[in-house]
Structure formats: C-alpha cells, structure tokens
Amino acid sequence: MITIAICDDEKQTADQIRKLVNGFFREKSMETSIACFSSGEDLLKYDKSIDILFLDIQMKGMDGMETARKLRSRQFKGFLIFITILREMVFQSFEVQAYDYLVKPVEERQFARTMERLLVSMNNAGGEKLLVQKGYERSIISFADIVFAEIIDRKVYLHLASSEVVDFYDRIENLEERLDSRFFRCHRSYLINMQYLKSYKNGVAYMENGKEIPISRLRSKDFSEVILQYMKDWR
C-alpha cells in the first residue's frame, strides 16, 4: 500500500491530482491510500506516514515551502512533489529535498513522466521501504509497519501493525537481505522487527500485537546481544 497526501487550497487542483494519482496507480495494479488537505496547518496535524506528498507552494496561511520545512524538521522521509504556478519558486525546493515539481495546470503526460521516475527511485531506494510483488500486483511497505515475517511452504507472510497480512512467494533469506538491522532472524521460519518486541522469556519473543514468536536455541545468545545493540542504535 502506497500512502499519498495531496495538500492544495484549490479544490479543483486537488481533485485533478487525485484523479491522476488514481489513474496512474490503477494501471500499475498498485494499491494506494489518499488523504487530501486544504492547508499546511491541517497537513501538519496528520500523524500517519506518507510515502508521496503533492504540496502546493502558494497557499493561504502557511505556504507550501514553510510547511515542507516543518515536515522535514520532523524527519519526514517521503517523496515531496511541489505544485506551483511559478517555476522560479522551485529553486527554493532544494533546501527541503523536493523530488520534483508540477506546473499548474498539471498535464497528464507531465504527471506520468514524474511518477514513472519516482517509481524507479522508490524501487532503487531500498532504505526503509520494501517492494513486494504478488502476481501482477505491486505494493510498497514501510519497514516500520512490519511486526514480523514468517515463511510457510515457500510463501512469506508479512504481519503488519495494522493487523493486515501480506503474502508473496520468496525465500526468507532473500527477505532478510532486503531488510535493515532492526530485523532479526530468530528462527529458521521467522524474522521479527525489534521495535515491536515487548518482552523475551524462556525462548519466546512476545510481540506488541500479542503474537508469541519462538527463538531457536542456537540463536538465543545472539538474540540477547541483538536486543542490547538495538537499544543503542534505534532508541
């Protein structure tokens, strides 16, 4: 699931961007969740993760550039695309690490070119996103949303914080290589996200979602060391 936010005080433009987003990702068979905001102030109140943000520069009240500065100061890591009527305003976008800009009125071809490049960037970024492909469907999942992964009969099951379970065919060894150091292979069939570890006792990891994950005897010593290292690195 790719989470997308559109922030523009002109409803006509916001509706147009939403329509373009829906059309583009529908053709890619990729699921999206879209949230719309009419001001920078409203956007800053939003407390859910955003993968792609379309942000108008010229808005009443807090403008897009100031909104972007505040978002980046809060460690916003998503892809930022400015919407503007003034090309010269875009020179300021470097300081907030904008990915690109779209000039109003936004043309479908211009939008598609930007989004095709952005998808390539997302696929290559690695970082804190996982690209999952199941048949013809593709989705991008944040590492932070994965509680644990298990493998059953050559199929990987990602258990997410939302209680959703995403399944696809892969080897757990391949998945382990694609994830970062917050994940630990505690068992031949399990990878757990240390940020969701609630407690550990007698060879069992108790996760925040209530699940109990076995820790193999051969990995128990390493697991204790990883817990200490994780606390240093991530908290």
CSV table of C-alpha atoms in Angstrom, one decimal:
chain,number,residue,atom,x,y,z
A,1,MET,CA,0.0,0.0,0.0
A,2,ILE,CA,1.4,3.4,-1.0
A,3,THR,CA,0.2,6.3,1.1
A,4,ILE,CA,-0.3,9.6,-0.7
A,5,ALA,CA,-1.2,13.0,0.6
A,6,ILE,CA,-2.4,16.0,-1.5
A,7,CYS,CA,-2.2,19.4,0.0
A,8,ASP,CA,-3.7,22.3,-2.0
A,9,ASP,CA,-6.1,25.0,-1.1
A,10,GLU,CA,-7.7,24.9,-4.6
A,11,LYS,CA,-10.2,22.1,-4.7
A,12,GLN,CA,-10.1,21.9,-8.4
A,13,THR,CA,-6.4,21.2,-8.5
A,14,ALA,CA,-6.6,18.8,-5.6
A,15,ASP,CA,-9.3,16.9,-7.4
A,16,GLN,CA,-7.3,16.8,-10.6
A,17,ILE,CA,-4.2,15.4,-8.8
A,18,ARG,CA,-6.3,12.8,-7.0
A,19,LYS,CA,-7.8,11.7,-10.4
A,20,LEU,CA,-4.3,11.5,-12.0
A,21,VAL,CA,-3.0,9.5,-9.0
A,22,ASN,CA,-5.8,7.0,-9.1
A,23,GLY,CA,-5.5,6.5,-12.8
A,24,PHE,CA,-1.7,6.1,-12.8
A,25,PHE,CA,-1.5,3.6,-9.9
A,26,ARG,CA,-4.6,1.7,-11.2
A,27,GLU,CA,-2.7,1.0,-14.4
A,28,LYS,CA,0.2,-0.3,-12.3
A,29,SER,CA,-2.1,-2.5,-10.2
A,30,MET,CA,-0.7,-0.9,-7.1
A,31,GLU,CA,-2.9,-0.1,-4.1
A,32,THR,CA,-3.0,3.4,-2.7
A,33,SER,CA,-4.4,5.3,0.2
A,34,ILE,CA,-5.0,9.0,-0.5
A,35,ALA,CA,-5.6,11.8,2.1
A,36,CYS,CA,-6.4,15.4,1.0
A,37,PHE,CA,-5.7,18.6,2.9
A,38,SER,CA,-6.6,22.2,2.1
A,39,SER,CA,-3.9,23.9,4.2
A,40,GLY,CA,-0.4,23.3,5.5
A,41,GLU,CA,-1.7,23.6,9.1
A,42,ASP,CA,-4.1,20.7,8.5
A,43,LEU,CA,-1.4,18.6,6.9
A,44,LEU,CA,0.9,19.1,9.9
A,45,LYS,CA,-1.7,17.7,12.2
A,46,TYR,CA,-1.8,14.4,10.3
A,47,ASP,CA,0.1,11.8,12.2
A,48,LYS,CA,0.2,8.9,9.8
A,49,SER,CA,3.1,8.0,7.5
A,50,ILE,CA,3.2,9.5,3.9
A,51,ASP,CA,5.1,7.9,1.0
A,52,ILE,CA,4.4,10.6,-1.6
A,53,LEU,CA,3.3,14.2,-0.9
A,54,PHE,CA,1.9,16.6,-3.5
A,55,LEU,CA,2.2,20.0,-2.0
A,56,ASP,CA,1.1,23.4,-3.4
A,57,ILE,CA,3.6,26.1,-2.8
A,58,GLN,CA,1.3,29.1,-2.9
A,59,MET,CA,-1.4,28.6,-0.2
A,60,LYS,CA,-3.2,31.0,2.1
A,61,GLY,CA,-1.8,31.0,5.6
A,62,MET,CA,1.3,28.7,5.9
A,63,ASP,CA,2.7,28.3,2.4
A,64,GLY,CA,4.0,25.1,0.9
A,65,MET,CA,7.7,25.9,1.4
A,66,GLU,CA,7.3,26.6,5.1
A,67,THR,CA,5.1,23.5,5.5
A,68,ALA,CA,7.8,21.4,3.9
A,69,ARG,CA,10.5,22.8,6.2
A,70,LYS,CA,8.4,21.9,9.2
A,71,LEU,CA,7.8,18.4,7.9
A,72,ARG,CA,11.5,17.8,7.2
A,73,SER,CA,12.4,19.1,10.7
A,74,ARG,CA,10.1,16.3,12.0
A,75,GLN,CA,12.0,13.7,10.0
A,76,PHE,CA,9.5,13.3,7.1
A,77,LYS,CA,11.2,10.9,4.7
A,78,GLY,CA,8.6,10.7,2.0
A,79,PHE,CA,8.9,11.9,-1.7
A,80,LEU,CA,7.9,15.5,-2.0
A,81,ILE,CA,6.5,16.9,-5.2
A,82,PHE,CA,5.6,20.6,-5.3
A,83,ILE,CA,2.7,22.0,-7.3
A,84,THR,CA,3.2,25.6,-8.5
A,85,ILE,CA,2.3,28.2,-11.0
A,86,LEU,CA,5.7,30.0,-10.6
A,87,ARG,CA,8.6,28.0,-11.9
A,88,GLU,CA,11.1,30.3,-10.2
A,89,MET,CA,9.8,29.3,-6.8
A,90,VAL,CA,11.1,25.8,-7.4
A,91,PHE,CA,14.8,26.9,-6.8
A,92,GLN,CA,14.0,27.1,-3.1
A,93,SER,CA,12.9,23.4,-3.2
A,94,PHE,CA,16.4,22.1,-2.9
A,95,GLU,CA,16.6,23.0,0.8
A,96,VAL,CA,13.6,20.7,1.6
A,97,GLN,CA,14.8,17.9,-0.7
A,98,ALA,CA,11.9,18.1,-3.1
A,99,TYR,CA,11.9,15.3,-5.7
A,100,ASP,CA,10.2,17.3,-8.5
A,101,TYR,CA,7.6,19.9,-9.2
A,102,LEU,CA,4.5,20.1,-11.4
A,103,VAL,CA,3.4,23.3,-13.0
A,104,LYS,CA,-0.3,24.2,-12.9
A,105,PRO,CA,-2.4,23.3,-14.8
A,106,VAL,CA,-0.9,19.9,-14.4
A,107,GLU,CA,-0.7,17.9,-17.7
A,108,GLU,CA,-1.3,14.2,-17.7
A,109,ARG,CA,1.9,13.5,-19.7
A,110,GLN,CA,4.0,15.6,-17.3
A,111,PHE,CA,2.5,13.9,-14.3
A,112,ALA,CA,3.1,10.4,-15.8
A,113,ARG,CA,6.8,11.2,-16.5
A,114,THR,CA,7.4,12.4,-13.0
A,115,MET,CA,5.6,9.4,-11.5
A,116,GLU,CA,7.5,6.8,-13.7
A,117,ARG,CA,10.8,8.3,-12.5
A,118,LEU,CA,9.6,8.3,-8.9
A,119,LEU,CA,8.6,4.7,-9.0
A,120,VAL,CA,12.1,3.8,-10.2
A,121,SER,CA,13.6,5.9,-7.4
A,122,MET,CA,11.4,4.1,-4.9
A,123,ASN,CA,12.4,0.7,-6.2
A,124,ASN,CA,16.0,1.6,-6.0
A,125,ALA,CA,16.0,3.4,-2.8
A,126,GLY,CA,15.9,0.4,-0.5
A,127,GLY,CA,16.1,2.4,2.6
A,128,GLU,CA,13.1,1.9,4.7
A,129,LYS,CA,10.7,0.6,2.1
A,130,LEU,CA,10.0,-2.9,0.8
A,131,LEU,CA,8.7,-3.5,-2.7
A,132,VAL,CA,6.5,-6.6,-2.7
A,133,GLN,CA,5.3,-8.2,-5.9
A,134,LYS,CA,2.5,-10.7,-6.0
A,135,GLY,CA,1.5,-11.7,-9.5
A,136,TYR,CA,0.8,-8.5,-11.4
A,137,GLU,CA,0.3,-6.5,-8.2
A,138,ARG,CA,3.0,-4.5,-6.5
A,139,SER,CA,2.9,-2.6,-3.3
A,140,ILE,CA,5.4,-0.7,-1.2
A,141,ILE,CA,5.5,-1.4,2.6
A,142,SER,CA,7.3,0.6,5.2
A,143,PHE,CA,9.8,-1.4,7.3
A,144,ALA,CA,8.2,0.4,10.3
A,145,ASP,CA,4.8,-1.3,9.5
A,146,ILE,CA,6.2,-4.8,9.6
A,147,VAL,CA,5.8,-6.5,13.0
A,148,PHE,CA,7.2,-9.9,11.9
A,149,ALA,CA,7.5,-12.1,8.9
A,150,GLU,CA,7.1,-15.9,8.7
A,151,ILE,CA,7.5,-18.4,6.0
A,152,ILE,CA,5.1,-21.3,5.4
A,153,ASP,CA,5.5,-23.6,2.4
A,154,ARG,CA,7.7,-21.3,0.4
A,155,LYS,CA,5.4,-18.3,0.9
A,156,VAL,CA,6.3,-15.3,3.1
A,157,TYR,CA,3.7,-13.8,5.3
A,158,LEU,CA,4.2,-10.2,6.5
A,159,HIS,CA,2.3,-9.4,9.6
A,160,LEU,CA,1.7,-5.6,9.7
A,161,ALA,CA,0.9,-3.3,12.6
A,162,SER,CA,-2.5,-2.7,11.0
A,163,SER,CA,-3.3,-6.4,11.5
A,164,GLU,CA,-3.2,-6.9,7.8
A,165,VAL,CA,-1.2,-9.9,6.5
A,166,VAL,CA,0.6,-9.6,3.1
A,167,ASP,CA,1.7,-12.8,1.4
A,168,PHE,CA,4.0,-13.5,-1.5
A,169,TYR,CA,6.4,-16.1,-2.8
A,170,ASP,CA,10.0,-15.7,-1.8
A,171,ARG,CA,12.8,-17.2,0.3
A,172,ILE,CA,13.1,-15.8,3.8
A,173,GLU,CA,16.9,-15.5,3.2
A,174,ASN,CA,16.1,-13.0,0.4
A,175,LEU,CA,13.8,-11.0,2.6
A,176,GLU,CA,16.4,-10.9,5.4
A,177,GLU,CA,18.9,-9.3,3.0
A,178,ARG,CA,16.4,-6.6,2.0
A,179,LEU,CA,15.5,-5.5,5.5
A,180,ASP,CA,17.7,-3.5,7.9
A,181,SER,CA,19.3,-4.1,11.3
A,182,ARG,CA,16.1,-3.6,13.3
A,183,PHE,CA,15.0,-7.1,12.0
A,184,PHE,CA,16.4,-10.3,13.5
A,185,ARG,CA,16.2,-13.9,12.2
A,186,CYS,CA,15.2,-15.5,15.4
A,187,HIS,CA,14.2,-18.8,13.9
A,188,ARG,CA,14.5,-20.5,10.5
A,189,SER,CA,10.9,-19.5,9.8
A,190,TYR,CA,10.7,-16.1,11.5
A,191,LEU,CA,12.0,-12.6,11.2
A,192,ILE,CA,11.0,-10.1,13.8
A,193,ASN,CA,11.0,-6.3,14.0
A,194,MET,CA,12.8,-5.4,17.2
A,195,GLN,CA,10.8,-2.2,17.5
A,196,TYR,CA,7.7,-4.3,18.2
A,197,LEU,CA,9.3,-6.6,20.8
A,198,LYS,CA,7.5,-6.3,24.1
A,199,SER,CA,9.4,-8.9,26.1
A,200,TYR,CA,11.6,-12.0,25.9
A,201,LYS,CA,11.4,-15.0,28.2
A,202,ASN,CA,12.2,-18.7,28.1
A,203,GLY,CA,12.9,-18.9,24.3
A,204,VAL,CA,9.8,-16.9,23.3
A,205,ALA,CA,9.6,-13.3,21.9
A,206,TYR,CA,6.4,-11.6,23.0
A,207,MET,CA,5.4,-9.0,20.4
A,208,GLU,CA,3.3,-5.9,20.9
A,209,ASN,CA,0.5,-7.3,18.8
A,210,GLY,CA,0.1,-10.2,21.2
A,211,LYS,CA,1.9,-12.8,19.0
A,212,GLU,CA,4.4,-15.2,20.5
A,213,ILE,CA,7.4,-16.0,18.3
A,214,PRO,CA,9.8,-18.9,19.1
A,215,ILE,CA,13.5,-18.1,19.4
A,216,SER,CA,15.6,-21.1,18.4
A,217,ARG,CA,18.1,-22.4,20.9
A,218,LEU,CA,21.0,-21.8,18.5
A,219,ARG,CA,20.1,-18.2,18.1
A,220,SER,CA,19.1,-17.3,21.7
A,221,LYS,CA,22.6,-16.0,22.7
A,222,ASP,CA,22.8,-13.8,19.5
A,223,PHE,CA,19.3,-12.6,20.2
A,224,SER,CA,20.2,-11.3,23.7
A,225,GLU,CA,23.2,-9.4,22.2
A,226,VAL,CA,21.0,-8.0,19.4
A,227,ILE,CA,18.5,-6.7,21.9
A,228,LEU,CA,21.2,-4.7,23.6
A,229,GLN,CA,22.6,-3.4,20.3
A,230,TYR,CA,19.1,-2.5,19.1
A,231,MET,CA,18.5,-0.4,22.2
A,232,LYS,CA,21.7,1.5,21.4
A,233,ASP,CA,21.1,2.0,17.7
A,234,TRP,CA,17.4,2.7,17.5
A,235,ARG,CA,16.2,4.1,20.8
